[in-house]
mmCIF file of C-alpha atoms in Angstrom:
data_model
loop_
_atom_site.group_PDB
_atom_site.id
_atom_site.type_symbol
_atom_site.label_atom_id
_atom_site.label_comp_id
_atom_site.label_asym_id
_atom_site.label_seq_id
_atom_site.Cartn_x
_atom_site.Cartn_y
_atom_site.Cartn_z
ATOM 1 C CA MET B 264 0.018 0.167 0.046
ATOM 2 C CA VAL B 265 2.825 2.404 0.671
ATOM 3 C CA VAL B 266 4.348 1.925 -2.952
ATOM 4 C CA SER B 267 0.839 2.349 -4.503
ATOM 5 C CA ARG B 268 -0.221 5.331 -2.595
ATOM 6 C CA ALA B 269 3.274 6.882 -3.242
ATOM 7 C CA ARG B 270 2.255 6.133 -7.022
ATOM 8 C CA ASP B 271 -1.259 7.593 -6.789
ATOM 9 C CA GLY B 272 0.427 10.862 -4.787
ATOM 10 C CA LEU B 273 -1.346 10.277 -1.979
ATOM 11 C CA LEU B 274 2.016 10.243 0.209
ATOM 12 C CA GLU B 275 3.790 13.221 -0.417
ATOM 13 C CA ALA B 276 1.790 15.541 1.776
ATOM 14 C CA GLY B 277 1.880 13.667 4.870
ATOM 15 C CA ILE B 278 5.101 12.335 5.369
ATOM 16 C CA THR B 279 7.666 14.536 6.829
ATOM 17 C CA ASP B 280 10.106 11.933 8.434
ATOM 18 C CA GLY B 281 13.404 13.204 7.103
ATOM 19 C CA GLY B 282 12.657 11.470 3.739
ATOM 20 C CA VAL B 283 13.668 8.223 4.248
ATOM 21 C CA LEU B 284 10.525 6.352 3.576
ATOM 22 C CA LEU B 285 9.989 8.448 0.640
ATOM 23 C CA MET B 286 12.984 7.762 -0.667
ATOM 24 C CA VAL B 287 12.440 4.223 -0.613
ATOM 25 C CA VAL B 288 9.101 4.260 -2.245
ATOM 26 C CA SER B 289 10.713 6.724 -5.062
ATOM 27 C CA LEU B 290 13.616 4.302 -5.429
ATOM 28 C CA ALA B 291 11.087 0.994 -5.789
ATOM 29 C CA ARG B 292 8.774 3.305 -8.327
ATOM 30 C CA ASP B 293 11.871 4.042 -10.482
ATOM 31 C CA GLY B 294 13.235 -0.030 -10.120
ATOM 32 C CA LEU B 295 16.322 1.064 -8.398
ATOM 33 C CA HIS B 296 15.614 -0.581 -5.385
ATOM 34 C CA GLU B 297 17.224 -3.664 -5.963
ATOM 35 C CA ALA B 298 20.584 -2.065 -6.192
ATOM 36 C CA GLY B 299 20.811 -1.120 -2.184
ATOM 37 C CA ILE B 300 19.248 -4.122 -1.119
ATOM 38 C CA THR B 301 20.168 -7.929 -1.474
ATOM 39 C CA ASP B 302 17.195 -10.514 -2.379
ATOM 40 C CA GLY B 303 17.003 -11.868 0.491
ATOM 41 C CA SER B 304 15.386 -9.106 2.799
ATOM 42 C CA VAL B 305 11.781 -8.228 3.294
ATOM 43 C CA LEU B 306 11.613 -4.769 1.883
ATOM 44 C CA PRO B 307 11.734 -6.357 -2.059
ATOM 45 C CA MET B 308 9.218 -8.709 -1.071
ATOM 46 C CA ILE B 309 7.235 -5.712 0.004
ATOM 47 C CA VAL B 310 7.685 -3.928 -3.458
ATOM 48 C CA SER B 311 7.205 -6.654 -4.962
ATOM 49 C CA ARG B 312 3.803 -7.252 -3.825
ATOM 50 C CA ALA B 313 3.187 -3.523 -4.319
ATOM 51 C CA ARG B 314 4.213 -3.767 -7.794
ATOM 52 C CA GLU B 315 1.435 -6.866 -8.462
ATOM 53 C CA GLY B 316 -1.098 -4.797 -6.757
ATOM 54 C CA ARG B 317 -1.125 -7.700 -4.059
ATOM 55 C CA LEU B 318 0.274 -5.604 -0.729
ATOM 56 C CA GLU B 319 -2.831 -5.372 0.785
ATOM 57 C CA GLU B 320 -3.311 -8.681 1.383
ATOM 58 C CA SER B 321 0.348 -9.287 3.418
ATOM 59 C CA ILE B 322 0.201 -6.155 5.574
ATOM 60 C CA THR B 323 -1.831 -5.444 8.516
ATOM 61 C CA ASP B 324 -1.913 -2.466 10.487
ATOM 62 C CA GLY B 325 0.838 -4.263 12.955
ATOM 63 C CA GLY B 326 2.348 -6.449 10.335
ATOM 64 C CA VAL B 327 5.186 -6.785 8.102
ATOM 65 C CA LEU B 328 6.600 -3.048 7.744
ATOM 66 C CA ALA B 329 6.416 -3.034 11.915
ATOM 67 C CA MET B 330 8.395 -6.337 11.987
ATOM 68 C CA VAL B 331 10.894 -4.650 9.666
ATOM 69 C CA VAL B 332 11.608 -1.489 12.070
ATOM 70 C CA SER B 333 11.323 -4.020 14.907
ATOM 71 C CA TRP B 334 14.136 -6.679 13.429
ATOM 72 C CA ALA B 335 16.153 -3.814 12.705
ATOM 73 C CA ARG B 336 16.204 -2.531 16.341
ATOM 74 C CA ASP B 337 17.356 -6.261 17.353
ATOM 75 C CA GLY B 338 19.774 -5.798 15.015
ATOM 76 C CA LEU B 339 18.399 -8.885 12.839
ATOM 77 C CA LEU B 340 18.617 -7.018 9.232
ATOM 78 C CA GLN B 341 22.107 -6.564 8.717
ATOM 79 C CA ALA B 342 22.785 -9.880 7.070
ATOM 80 C CA GLY B 343 20.266 -9.348 4.155
ATOM 81 C CA ILE B 344 20.807 -5.790 3.639
ATOM 82 C CA THR B 345 23.679 -4.188 1.766
ATOM 83 C CA ASP B 346 25.775 -0.922 3.451
ATOM 84 C CA SER B 347 24.804 0.774 0.251
ATOM 85 C CA GLY B 348 20.967 0.438 0.713
ATOM 86 C CA VAL B 349 18.288 2.808 1.590
ATOM 87 C CA LEU B 350 16.688 0.496 4.260
ATOM 88 C CA ALA B 351 20.275 0.094 6.133
ATOM 89 C CA MET B 352 19.945 3.834 6.642
ATOM 90 C CA VAL B 353 16.729 3.108 8.259
ATOM 91 C CA VAL B 354 18.195 0.302 10.091
ATOM 92 C CA SER B 355 20.906 2.478 11.557
ATOM 93 C CA TRP B 356 18.759 5.547 12.075
ATOM 94 C CA ALA B 357 16.358 3.005 14.497
ATOM 95 C CA GLN B 358 19.438 1.445 16.256
ATOM 96 C CA ASP B 359 20.990 5.208 17.053
ATOM 97 C CA GLY B 360 17.885 6.221 18.098
ATOM 98 C CA HIS B 361 17.154 8.946 15.610
ATOM 99 C CA LEU B 362 13.641 7.933 14.385
ATOM 100 C CA GLU B 363 12.164 8.024 18.288
ATOM 101 C CA ALA B 364 11.892 11.519 18.976
ATOM 102 C CA GLY B 365 8.551 12.380 16.793
ATOM 103 C CA ILE B 366 7.672 8.811 16.375
ATOM 104 C CA THR B 367 5.867 6.162 18.508
ATOM 105 C CA ASP B 368 7.499 3.041 19.565
ATOM 106 C CA ALA B 369 4.849 0.868 17.893
ATOM 107 C CA GLY B 370 6.808 0.668 14.493
ATOM 108 C CA LEU B 371 7.710 3.692 12.580
ATOM 109 C CA LEU B 372 6.805 2.281 9.211
ATOM 110 C CA ALA B 373 3.570 1.335 10.447
ATOM 111 C CA MET B 374 2.368 4.413 12.016
ATOM 112 C CA VAL B 375 3.548 6.069 8.737
ATOM 113 C CA VAL B 376 1.040 3.984 6.804
ATOM 114 C CA SER B 377 -1.695 4.404 9.331
ATOM 115 C CA ARG B 378 -1.630 7.982 9.188
ATOM 116 C CA ALA B 379 -0.721 8.055 5.225
ATOM 117 C CA ARG B 380 -3.706 6.237 5.266
ATOM 118 C CA ASP B 381 -5.985 8.735 7.365
ATOM 119 C CA GLY B 382 -4.449 11.386 5.589
ATOM 120 C CA LEU B 383 -2.345 12.714 8.979
ATOM 121 C CA PRO B 384 0.864 14.309 9.080
ATOM 122 C CA VAL B 385 3.683 12.063 10.354
ATOM 123 C CA PRO B 386 5.836 13.736 12.862
ATOM 124 C CA GLY B 387 9.504 14.753 11.994
ATOM 125 C CA PRO B 388 11.879 16.992 10.907
ATOM 126 C CA GLY B 389 11.650 16.750 7.096
ATOM 127 C CA LYS B 390 10.697 19.266 4.420
ATOM 128 C CA ALA B 391 9.567 19.170 0.862
ATOM 129 C CA ILE B 392 11.529 19.994 -2.161
ATOM 130 C CA GLY B 393 10.059 19.883 -5.496
ATOM 131 C CA GLY B 394 7.390 17.006 -4.523
ATOM 132 C CA GLY B 395 9.687 14.998 -2.294
ATOM 133 C CA TYR B 396 11.628 14.821 0.857
ATOM 134 C CA TYR B 397 15.255 14.913 0.947
#
């Protein structure tokens, strides 16, 4: 849903978390995502399901995206993600506690999805530049 909503232009207005998620979505949309993330990780599966229009089947409000962040905090994702990947940046920020200030512990990405679905802004330091967040 994250990727499909981004394709429909519904995420740009509400996500202000510093741009990581939107950058992930943008890279996925442009077909560049696989360059930074190995085939064994969770996110390419999410992207693949989104491209096939089947993402809603695999993610509930507390599902896969929250698990990605949880695994990152527990240090379980490094084996499946290369250092150059965008998700690795999410992992690093989560581990360093940089994502905690404006976002609850219940799951960064799940909260972003929930707020985007409801049309609510996501707390954070990001700013819009040309339709994206950097």
